[in-house]
mmCIF file of C-alpha atoms and ligand atoms in Angstrom:
data_model
loop_
_atom_site.group_PDB
_atom_site.id
_atom_site.type_symbol
_atom_site.label_atom_id
_atom_site.label_comp_id
_atom_site.label_asym_id
_atom_site.label_seq_id
_atom_site.Cartn_x
_atom_site.Cartn_y
_atom_site.Cartn_z
ATOM 1 C CA MET I 1 -13.231 -15.816 18.312
ATOM 2 C CA ALA I 2 -10.898 -12.825 18.490
ATOM 3 C CA LYS I 3 -9.259 -11.823 15.227
ATOM 4 C CA LYS I 4 -5.517 -12.399 15.059
ATOM 5 C CA ALA I 5 -3.038 -9.845 13.740
ATOM 6 C CA LEU I 6 0.619 -10.520 12.992
ATOM 7 C CA ILE I 7 2.927 -7.488 12.946
ATOM 8 C CA THR I 8 6.503 -7.365 11.698
ATOM 9 C CA GLY I 9 8.327 -4.359 13.122
ATOM 10 C CA ILE I 10 6.210 -4.539 16.280
ATOM 11 C CA THR I 11 8.984 -2.942 18.352
ATOM 12 C CA GLY I 12 9.005 0.212 16.216
ATOM 13 C CA GLN I 13 6.900 3.344 16.552
ATOM 14 C CA ASP I 14 4.085 2.193 14.267
ATOM 15 C CA GLY I 15 4.155 -1.377 15.580
ATOM 16 C CA ALA I 16 3.596 -0.124 19.111
ATOM 17 C CA TYR I 17 0.707 2.205 18.244
ATOM 18 C CA LEU I 18 -0.864 -0.344 15.901
ATOM 19 C CA SER I 19 -0.690 -2.995 18.657
ATOM 20 C CA GLN I 20 -2.386 -0.618 21.077
ATOM 21 C CA PHE I 21 -5.093 0.163 18.518
ATOM 22 C CA LEU I 22 -5.736 -3.491 17.619
ATOM 23 C CA LEU I 23 -5.837 -4.554 21.283
ATOM 24 C CA SER I 24 -8.490 -1.876 21.876
ATOM 25 C CA LYS I 25 -10.495 -3.491 19.050
ATOM 26 C CA GLY I 26 -10.279 -6.903 20.733
ATOM 27 C CA TYR I 27 -7.603 -8.438 18.495
ATOM 28 C CA GLU I 28 -5.060 -10.988 19.633
ATOM 29 C CA VAL I 29 -1.731 -9.417 18.619
ATOM 30 C CA PHE I 30 1.415 -11.312 17.606
ATOM 31 C CA GLY I 31 4.719 -9.695 16.716
ATOM 32 C CA VAL I 32 7.855 -10.924 14.986
ATOM 33 C CA ILE I 33 10.946 -10.011 16.968
ATOM 34 C CA ARG I 34 14.527 -10.364 15.807
ATOM 35 C CA ARG I 35 16.767 -12.360 18.080
ATOM 36 C CA SER I 36 19.452 -10.052 19.473
ATOM 37 C CA SER I 37 21.693 -9.570 22.456
ATOM 38 C CA HIS I 38 19.584 -6.551 23.420
ATOM 39 C CA ARG I 39 16.756 -8.723 24.691
ATOM 40 C CA GLY I 40 14.843 -6.859 27.347
ATOM 41 C CA VAL I 41 15.280 -3.393 25.894
ATOM 42 C CA GLU I 42 13.868 -3.643 22.392
ATOM 43 C CA ASP I 43 10.256 -3.704 23.600
ATOM 44 C CA HIS I 44 10.638 -0.305 25.327
ATOM 45 C CA ARG I 45 7.962 1.318 23.166
ATOM 46 C CA LEU I 46 5.445 -1.411 24.021
ATOM 47 C CA ARG I 47 6.352 -0.911 27.675
ATOM 48 C CA TRP I 48 5.950 2.881 27.364
ATOM 49 C CA LEU I 49 2.364 2.249 26.171
ATOM 50 C CA GLY I 50 1.852 -0.318 28.943
ATOM 51 C CA ILE I 51 1.050 -3.176 26.553
ATOM 52 C CA SER I 52 4.209 -5.314 26.484
ATOM 53 C CA GLY I 53 2.467 -8.042 28.508
ATOM 54 C CA GLU I 54 -0.530 -8.094 26.181
ATOM 55 C CA VAL I 55 1.184 -8.994 22.897
ATOM 56 C CA HIS I 56 2.833 -12.270 21.923
ATOM 57 C CA LEU I 57 6.402 -11.855 20.666
ATOM 58 C CA LEU I 58 7.749 -14.595 18.388
ATOM 59 C CA ASP I 59 11.361 -15.095 17.308
ATOM 60 C CA GLY I 60 11.806 -14.515 13.609
ATOM 61 C CA ASP I 61 13.464 -12.378 10.993
ATOM 62 C CA LEU I 62 12.232 -10.844 7.769
ATOM 63 C CA GLY I 63 15.352 -12.215 6.075
ATOM 64 C CA ASP I 64 14.646 -15.797 7.178
ATOM 65 C CA LEU I 65 11.750 -17.217 5.162
ATOM 66 C CA SER I 66 11.648 -20.435 7.213
ATOM 67 C CA SER I 67 11.021 -18.462 10.397
ATOM 68 C CA LEU I 68 8.171 -16.558 8.721
ATOM 69 C CA LEU I 69 6.623 -19.757 7.359
ATOM 70 C CA ARG I 70 6.691 -21.295 10.831
ATOM 71 C CA ILE I 71 5.204 -18.199 12.466
ATOM 72 C CA VAL I 72 2.385 -17.804 9.927
ATOM 73 C CA GLN I 73 1.636 -21.547 10.233
ATOM 74 C CA GLU I 74 1.497 -21.326 14.039
ATOM 75 C CA VAL I 75 -0.450 -18.070 14.359
ATOM 76 C CA ARG I 76 -2.848 -18.405 11.400
ATOM 77 C CA PRO I 77 -3.335 -14.633 11.300
ATOM 78 C CA ASP I 78 -6.376 -12.898 9.825
ATOM 79 C CA GLU I 79 -4.294 -9.800 9.120
ATOM 80 C CA ILE I 80 -0.554 -9.294 8.515
ATOM 81 C CA TYR I 81 1.031 -5.859 8.837
ATOM 82 C CA ASN I 82 4.539 -5.610 7.363
ATOM 83 C CA LEU I 83 6.094 -2.682 9.215
ATOM 84 C CA ALA I 84 9.629 -4.050 9.573
ATOM 85 C CA ALA I 85 12.366 -2.250 7.643
ATOM 86 C CA GLN I 86 15.703 -0.559 7.820
ATOM 87 C CA SER I 87 13.741 2.669 7.921
ATOM 88 C CA PHE I 88 16.265 5.483 8.355
ATOM 89 C CA VAL I 89 17.044 7.201 5.040
ATOM 90 C CA ALA I 90 20.493 8.530 6.023
ATOM 91 C CA SER I 91 21.689 5.045 7.108
ATOM 92 C CA SER I 92 20.591 3.563 3.801
ATOM 93 C CA TRP I 93 23.631 5.061 2.035
ATOM 94 C CA ARG I 94 25.894 3.507 4.661
ATOM 95 C CA GLN I 95 24.157 0.097 4.532
ATOM 96 C CA PRO I 96 22.616 -0.091 1.061
ATOM 97 C CA LEU I 97 22.712 -3.888 0.753
ATOM 98 C CA LEU I 98 21.233 -4.539 4.175
ATOM 99 C CA THR I 99 18.537 -1.974 3.371
ATOM 100 C CA GLY I 100 17.758 -3.853 0.156
ATOM 101 C CA GLN I 101 17.670 -7.221 1.881
ATOM 102 C CA VAL I 102 15.280 -6.155 4.624
ATOM 103 C CA THR I 103 13.266 -3.279 3.177
ATOM 104 C CA ALA I 104 12.913 -4.764 -0.336
ATOM 105 C CA LEU I 105 13.375 -8.566 -0.367
ATOM 106 C CA GLY I 106 11.940 -8.935 3.138
ATOM 107 C CA VAL I 107 8.551 -7.989 1.683
ATOM 108 C CA THR I 108 8.702 -10.935 -0.724
ATOM 109 C CA ASN I 109 9.598 -13.248 2.145
ATOM 110 C CA ILE I 110 6.546 -12.290 4.187
ATOM 111 C CA LEU I 111 4.310 -12.344 1.096
ATOM 112 C CA GLU I 112 5.584 -15.836 0.238
ATOM 113 C CA ALA I 113 4.879 -16.991 3.800
ATOM 114 C CA MET I 114 1.338 -15.658 3.503
ATOM 115 C CA ARG I 115 0.785 -17.078 0.012
ATOM 116 C CA LEU I 116 1.922 -20.543 1.073
ATOM 117 C CA GLU I 117 0.484 -20.742 4.602
ATOM 118 C CA ALA I 118 -2.370 -18.230 4.907
ATOM 119 C CA PRO I 119 -3.543 -17.114 1.449
ATOM 120 C CA GLY I 120 -6.868 -15.950 2.868
ATOM 121 C CA ALA I 121 -5.251 -13.449 5.241
ATOM 122 C CA ARG I 122 -5.162 -9.724 4.534
ATOM 123 C CA PHE I 123 -1.818 -7.989 4.059
ATOM 124 C CA TYR I 124 -0.649 -4.429 4.660
ATOM 125 C CA GLN I 125 2.638 -3.135 3.237
ATOM 126 C CA ALA I 126 4.178 -0.020 4.790
ATOM 127 C CA SER I 127 5.097 1.988 1.710
ATOM 128 C CA SER I 128 6.585 5.432 1.968
ATOM 129 C CA SER I 129 6.271 8.953 0.579
ATOM 130 C CA GLU I 130 10.066 8.809 0.120
ATOM 131 C CA MET I 131 9.241 6.872 -3.081
ATOM 132 C CA TYR I 132 8.173 10.211 -4.632
ATOM 133 C CA GLY I 133 11.648 11.637 -3.928
ATOM 134 C CA LEU I 134 12.333 14.179 -6.649
ATOM 135 C CA ILE I 135 8.674 15.067 -6.839
ATOM 136 C CA GLN I 136 6.989 14.935 -10.247
ATOM 137 C CA GLN I 137 3.823 16.776 -9.141
ATOM 138 C CA PRO I 138 3.357 19.505 -6.495
ATOM 139 C CA MET I 139 0.918 17.274 -4.548
ATOM 140 C CA GLN I 140 1.514 13.555 -4.600
ATOM 141 C CA ASN I 141 -1.300 11.023 -4.898
ATOM 142 C CA GLU I 142 -1.638 7.352 -5.885
ATOM 143 C CA SER I 143 -1.021 8.082 -9.583
ATOM 144 C CA THR I 144 1.982 10.405 -9.196
ATOM 145 C CA PRO I 145 5.119 8.873 -10.802
ATOM 146 C CA PHE I 146 7.819 7.781 -8.348
ATOM 147 C CA TYR I 147 11.418 9.044 -8.373
ATOM 148 C CA PRO I 148 13.296 7.537 -5.399
ATOM 149 C CA ARG I 149 16.335 9.457 -4.112
ATOM 150 C CA SER I 150 17.982 7.062 -1.618
ATOM 151 C CA PRO I 151 18.742 3.346 -1.323
ATOM 152 C CA TYR I 152 15.916 3.283 1.241
ATOM 153 C CA ALA I 153 13.416 4.750 -1.215
ATOM 154 C CA VAL I 154 14.566 2.397 -4.003
ATOM 155 C CA ALA I 155 14.010 -0.560 -1.657
ATOM 156 C CA LYS I 156 10.574 0.713 -0.606
ATOM 157 C CA LEU I 157 9.613 1.020 -4.256
ATOM 158 C CA TYR I 158 10.371 -2.673 -4.747
ATOM 159 C CA GLY I 159 8.257 -3.476 -1.669
ATOM 160 C CA HIS I 160 5.364 -1.465 -3.050
ATOM 161 C CA TRP I 161 5.418 -3.089 -6.475
ATOM 162 C CA ILE I 162 5.888 -6.649 -5.224
ATOM 163 C CA THR I 163 2.794 -6.101 -3.064
ATOM 164 C CA VAL I 164 0.831 -4.904 -6.100
ATOM 165 C CA ASN I 165 2.226 -7.804 -8.102
ATOM 166 C CA TYR I 166 1.232 -10.470 -5.543
ATOM 167 C CA ARG I 167 -2.246 -8.976 -5.429
ATOM 168 C CA GLU I 168 -2.545 -9.152 -9.216
ATOM 169 C CA SER I 169 -0.717 -12.476 -9.677
ATOM 170 C CA PHE I 170 -2.226 -14.526 -6.867
ATOM 171 C CA GLY I 171 -5.393 -12.646 -5.925
ATOM 172 C CA LEU I 172 -4.100 -11.927 -2.418
ATOM 173 C CA HIS I 173 -5.824 -9.251 -0.316
ATOM 174 C CA ALA I 174 -2.643 -7.148 -0.250
ATOM 175 C CA SER I 175 -2.754 -3.365 0.172
ATOM 176 C CA SER I 176 -0.008 -0.770 0.134
ATOM 177 C CA GLY I 177 -0.261 2.340 2.285
ATOM 178 C CA ILE I 178 1.874 5.189 0.982
ATOM 179 C CA LEU I 179 2.323 6.965 4.277
ATOM 180 C CA PHE I 180 3.896 10.387 4.497
ATOM 181 C CA ASN I 181 6.196 11.095 7.466
ATOM 182 C CA HIS I 182 4.496 10.304 10.745
ATOM 183 C CA GLU I 183 5.939 11.050 14.131
ATOM 184 C CA SER I 184 5.140 10.786 17.853
ATOM 185 C CA PRO I 185 6.887 10.596 21.227
ATOM 186 C CA LEU I 186 7.852 7.053 20.148
ATOM 187 C CA ARG I 187 9.686 8.155 16.981
ATOM 188 C CA GLY I 188 13.356 7.061 16.881
ATOM 189 C CA VAL I 189 15.767 9.785 18.026
ATOM 190 C CA GLU I 190 17.603 9.678 14.669
ATOM 191 C CA PHE I 191 14.611 11.187 12.813
ATOM 192 C CA VAL I 192 14.536 14.966 12.648
ATOM 193 C CA THR I 193 11.365 15.694 14.661
ATOM 194 C CA ARG I 194 12.400 13.563 17.602
ATOM 195 C CA LYS I 195 16.018 14.721 17.354
ATOM 196 C CA VAL I 196 14.676 18.266 17.676
ATOM 197 C CA THR I 197 12.228 17.601 20.522
ATOM 198 C CA SER I 198 14.662 15.492 22.561
ATOM 199 C CA THR I 199 17.475 18.038 22.106
ATOM 200 C CA VAL I 200 15.199 20.984 22.943
ATOM 201 C CA ALA I 201 14.214 19.163 26.144
ATOM 202 C CA ARG I 202 17.893 18.606 26.995
ATOM 203 C CA ILE I 203 18.711 22.272 26.320
ATOM 204 C CA LYS I 204 15.804 23.346 28.513
ATOM 205 C CA LEU I 205 17.057 21.125 31.348
ATOM 206 C CA GLY I 206 20.648 22.343 30.992
ATOM 207 C CA ARG I 207 22.144 19.095 29.578
ATOM 208 C CA THR I 208 23.390 20.646 26.349
ATOM 209 C CA ASP I 209 23.502 23.968 24.526
ATOM 210 C CA VAL I 210 23.372 23.141 20.827
ATOM 211 C CA LEU I 211 21.106 21.506 18.307
ATOM 212 C CA ARG I 212 23.009 20.432 15.166
ATOM 213 C CA LEU I 213 20.940 19.994 12.025
ATOM 214 C CA GLY I 214 21.541 19.561 8.297
ATOM 215 C CA ASN I 215 19.180 20.891 5.635
ATOM 216 C CA ILE I 216 16.524 22.882 7.517
ATOM 217 C CA ASP I 217 14.926 24.101 4.283
ATOM 218 C CA ALA I 218 13.577 20.604 3.554
ATOM 219 C CA LYS I 219 9.787 20.395 3.775
ATOM 220 C CA ARG I 220 7.744 17.474 4.998
ATOM 221 C CA ASP I 221 4.081 16.596 5.368
ATOM 222 C CA TRP I 222 4.161 15.443 8.998
ATOM 223 C CA GLY I 223 1.281 13.588 10.651
ATOM 224 C CA HIS I 224 0.865 11.719 13.931
ATOM 225 C CA ALA I 225 1.567 7.956 13.996
ATOM 226 C CA ARG I 226 -1.525 7.366 16.147
ATOM 227 C CA ASP I 227 -3.708 8.734 13.322
ATOM 228 C CA TYR I 228 -1.802 6.800 10.656
ATOM 229 C CA VAL I 229 -2.073 3.305 12.170
ATOM 230 C CA ARG I 230 -5.852 3.722 12.055
ATOM 231 C CA ALA I 231 -5.586 4.182 8.294
ATOM 232 C CA MET I 232 -3.586 0.922 8.008
ATOM 233 C CA TRP I 233 -6.332 -0.995 9.764
ATOM 234 C CA LEU I 234 -9.090 0.643 7.688
ATOM 235 C CA MET I 235 -7.354 -0.492 4.483
ATOM 236 C CA LEU I 236 -7.622 -4.121 5.591
ATOM 237 C CA GLN I 237 -11.337 -3.775 6.444
ATOM 238 C CA GLN I 238 -12.248 -3.028 2.806
ATOM 239 C CA ASP I 239 -13.738 -5.721 0.550
ATOM 240 C CA LYS I 240 -11.046 -5.058 -2.060
ATOM 241 C CA PRO I 241 -7.321 -4.475 -1.536
ATOM 242 C CA ASP I 242 -5.931 -1.231 -2.930
ATOM 243 C CA ASP I 243 -3.230 1.449 -2.533
ATOM 244 C CA TYR I 244 -3.784 4.634 -0.552
ATOM 245 C CA VAL I 245 -1.852 7.809 0.190
ATOM 246 C CA VAL I 246 -2.052 8.832 3.855
ATOM 247 C CA ALA I 247 -1.037 12.435 4.546
ATOM 248 C CA THR I 248 -2.199 15.653 6.202
ATOM 249 C CA GLY I 249 -2.025 17.880 3.102
ATOM 250 C CA VAL I 250 0.111 20.448 4.967
ATOM 251 C CA THR I 251 3.860 20.816 4.391
ATOM 252 C CA THR I 252 6.269 22.596 6.747
ATOM 253 C CA THR I 253 10.004 23.311 6.700
ATOM 254 C CA VAL I 254 12.298 21.629 9.207
ATOM 255 C CA ARG I 255 13.082 25.194 10.379
ATOM 256 C CA ASP I 256 9.434 26.006 11.207
ATOM 257 C CA MET I 257 8.861 22.624 12.875
ATOM 258 C CA CYS I 258 11.952 23.320 14.982
ATOM 259 C CA ARG I 259 10.646 26.755 15.961
ATOM 260 C CA ILE I 260 7.451 25.193 17.364
ATOM 261 C CA ALA I 261 9.583 23.090 19.729
ATOM 262 C CA PHE I 262 11.779 25.989 20.926
ATOM 263 C CA ASP I 263 8.779 28.317 21.341
ATOM 264 C CA HIS I 264 6.966 25.712 23.422
ATOM 265 C CA VAL I 265 9.654 25.861 26.130
ATOM 266 C CA GLY I 266 10.284 29.621 25.779
ATOM 267 C CA LEU I 267 13.783 29.362 24.247
ATOM 268 C CA ASP I 268 15.263 31.353 21.349
ATOM 269 C CA MET I 269 16.039 28.954 18.483
ATOM 270 C CA GLU I 270 18.687 31.257 16.970
ATOM 271 C CA LYS I 271 20.840 30.949 20.096
ATOM 272 C CA HIS I 272 21.103 27.158 19.918
ATOM 273 C CA LEU I 273 20.749 26.001 16.302
ATOM 274 C CA VAL I 274 23.961 25.115 14.434
ATOM 275 C CA ILE I 275 23.965 24.003 10.803
ATOM 276 C CA ASP I 276 26.364 21.083 10.293
ATOM 277 C CA PRO I 277 27.301 20.326 6.645
ATOM 278 C CA ALA I 278 28.121 16.730 7.640
ATOM 279 C CA LEU I 279 24.394 16.165 8.207
ATOM 280 C CA PHE I 280 23.427 17.001 4.607
ATOM 281 C CA ARG I 281 22.533 13.931 2.517
ATOM 282 C CA PRO I 282 24.137 12.784 -0.759
ATOM 283 C CA ALA I 283 20.762 13.347 -2.463
ATOM 284 C CA GLU I 284 17.913 15.204 -0.793
ATOM 285 C CA VAL I 285 14.148 15.029 -0.960
ATOM 286 C CA GLU I 286 13.419 18.759 -0.784
ATOM 287 C CA VAL I 287 9.664 18.720 -0.375
ATOM 288 C CA LEU I 288 6.799 16.281 0.139
ATOM 289 C CA LEU I 289 3.099 17.111 0.208
ATOM 290 C CA GLY I 290 0.454 14.417 0.104
ATOM 291 C CA ASP I 291 -3.022 14.350 -1.379
ATOM 292 C CA SER I 292 -4.954 11.793 0.674
ATOM 293 C CA SER I 293 -8.384 12.485 -0.821
ATOM 294 C CA LYS I 294 -8.781 8.835 -1.875
ATOM 295 C CA ALA I 295 -8.240 7.572 1.697
ATOM 296 C CA ARG I 296 -10.565 10.263 3.039
ATOM 297 C CA ARG I 297 -13.272 9.321 0.555
ATOM 298 C CA ALA I 298 -12.964 5.524 0.458
ATOM 299 C CA LEU I 299 -11.862 4.805 4.043
ATOM 300 C CA GLY I 300 -13.577 7.698 5.824
ATOM 301 C CA TRP I 301 -10.155 8.489 7.311
ATOM 302 C CA GLN I 302 -8.876 11.880 8.363
ATOM 303 C CA PRO I 303 -6.049 13.042 10.607
ATOM 304 C CA GLU I 304 -7.037 14.426 14.006
ATOM 305 C CA ILE I 305 -3.724 15.719 15.400
ATOM 306 C CA ASP I 306 -1.983 18.739 13.825
ATOM 307 C CA LEU I 307 1.769 19.458 13.752
ATOM 308 C CA ASP I 308 1.756 22.047 16.574
ATOM 309 C CA THR I 309 -0.101 19.747 18.939
ATOM 310 C CA MET I 310 2.148 16.819 18.046
ATOM 311 C CA ILE I 311 5.462 18.669 18.471
ATOM 312 C CA ARG I 312 4.319 20.046 21.824
ATOM 313 C CA GLU I 313 3.298 16.533 22.951
ATOM 314 C CA MET I 314 6.733 15.241 21.882
ATOM 315 C CA VAL I 315 8.629 17.999 23.732
ATOM 316 C CA ASP I 316 6.571 17.428 26.896
ATOM 317 C CA SER I 317 7.222 13.715 26.799
ATOM 318 C CA ASP I 318 10.951 14.314 26.189
ATOM 319 C CA LEU I 319 11.104 16.701 29.166
ATOM 320 C CA VAL I 320 9.821 13.828 31.325
ATOM 321 C CA ARG I 321 12.292 11.340 29.812
ATOM 322 C CA VAL I 322 15.336 13.616 30.089
ATOM 323 C CA GLY I 323 14.342 14.234 33.717
ATOM 324 C CA GLN I 324 14.420 10.448 34.183
ATOM 325 C CA GLU I 325 17.660 10.059 32.168
ATOM 326 C CA TYR I 326 15.650 7.916 29.733
ATOM 327 C CA TYR I 327 16.567 8.930 26.203
ATOM 328 C CA GLU I 328 15.027 6.509 23.723
HETATM 329 P P1 GDP J 1 12.853 11.186 6.120
HETATM 330 O O1 GDP J 1 11.938 12.109 5.391
HETATM 331 O O2 GDP J 1 12.343 9.785 6.191
HETATM 332 O O3 GDP J 1 14.250 11.224 5.628
HETATM 333 O O4 GDP J 1 12.806 11.683 7.665
HETATM 334 P P2 GDP J 1 13.895 12.440 8.580
HETATM 335 O O5 GDP J 1 13.135 12.869 9.785
HETATM 336 O O6 GDP J 1 15.102 11.592 8.801
HETATM 337 O O7 GDP J 1 14.346 13.706 7.705
HETATM 338 C C1 GDP J 1 13.436 14.694 7.310
HETATM 339 C C2 GDP J 1 14.175 15.853 6.657
HETATM 340 O O8 GDP J 1 14.908 16.568 7.649
HETATM 341 C C3 GDP J 1 15.197 15.438 5.585
HETATM 342 O O9 GDP J 1 15.032 16.296 4.468
HETATM 343 C C4 GDP J 1 16.548 15.700 6.245
HETATM 344 O O10 GDP J 1 17.589 16.048 5.336
HETATM 345 C C5 GDP J 1 16.188 16.890 7.134
HETATM 346 N N1 GDP J 1 17.152 17.075 8.238
HETATM 347 C C6 GDP J 1 17.860 18.208 8.499
HETATM 348 N N2 GDP J 1 18.677 18.010 9.546
HETATM 349 C C7 GDP J 1 18.505 16.725 9.956
HETATM 350 C C8 GDP J 1 19.083 15.937 11.000
HETATM 351 O O11 GDP J 1 19.926 16.382 11.764
HETATM 352 N N3 GDP J 1 18.636 14.656 11.125
HETATM 353 C C9 GDP J 1 17.668 14.141 10.291
HETATM 354 N N4 GDP J 1 17.250 12.890 10.477
HETATM 355 N N5 GDP J 1 17.128 14.859 9.285
HETATM 356 C C10 GDP J 1 17.523 16.134 9.124
#
C-alpha cells in the first residue's frame, strides 16, 4: 500500500516541490486547497512541475477545523506537512490578525485534527528562521533564543511551540523544521530573490529599466527549496520527532545576491538599481546565518545547490516566462 501524505499549502513553492519529491517516492499525495474565485490558476506551480494531475486537491481551510477534521478522516494520512501560512513578512504588518489566525492558530487546528482523527500520523511544522529575528548568537541553531521582529515571526513562534507542546503533551510524532530562507523559480514574486530575478529578466528583455529595492544590506542564508523539502521528509522518517535547523551556513547580502543576477545576463547593476525608502520595513532582520550541523548529523542531510547556481537557474526560468508573458 502506498503511503499517504497530506500537505497544507500545497499550492505554494514548498508544497509543489514536496509533492514532486513524495510522488517520486511512490506516495499518494493529497493537498488542502482554499476555496476561492481564482480556481484554475492557484495550482500553477503544480502545473509548472507537470504534476497537477497526479495530486488530489481537497477543499479546506486552515482556519476551519471542521474541514480539517473531515479531510484527515477521509484521507487517513501517514504524514501531514503543515506548509500553509500567510508567509510574506512585509504583509504581516498590514494584516497582523489574519497572519495570527492562519500562521499561528492554524497550526493548532491541524494538530487538533490529527490528534482527534489520526494520532498515529507523523506531523511536520514549517517553522522559520525569522523567529531568530534580532539574532542572539552569530550562528543560529536549535538552542539559540528567539527574538521575533514581525507579526509573521511572532505567529511562527506560536506555531513552533504549539508543535513542541503537542509532542510533549500527547506523544504525537510532531517535528518542527526551522528552515532558513529557501528560494527557487517557484518562489513568489514578492520575495526579494524572485523579485530580483524576474525584474532582471524583464530589464534584459526591454520591458522595464529599474529594479526598486529596500534594504540591500540585509543578509540572508539562502538555500534551494528542492534541497529543503528533502529535509522535511527526512525528519518524518526518524523514530523520534524532534526540531531541526535547515540552512546552508553561508550568508550573503541582498546586494551581492542581486549582483549575481545582473552579472548572469551581462547587465550593470548600478545602472538599474534604485533604493526606495518605502520598501524598508518597520523592524528589520539584518542578518541570518544557520548552523544545521544537527540535521547534517542526525538526518544525513546536506544542501546540494549553491546560491550562484540557484540565482542563475531563477533568472533563466524568468527569461523564459517573461518571453511568454507569464509572470508568476
Ligand atoms: P524574509 O527574510 O522572509 O523577509 O524574505 P524576503 O525575501 O521578503 O526579504 C529578505 C530581505 O530582503 C529582507 O531583509 C528585506 O528587507 C530585504 N529586501 C530589500 N528590498 C526588498 C524588496 O524590495 N522586497 C523584499 N521582499 N525584500 C527586500
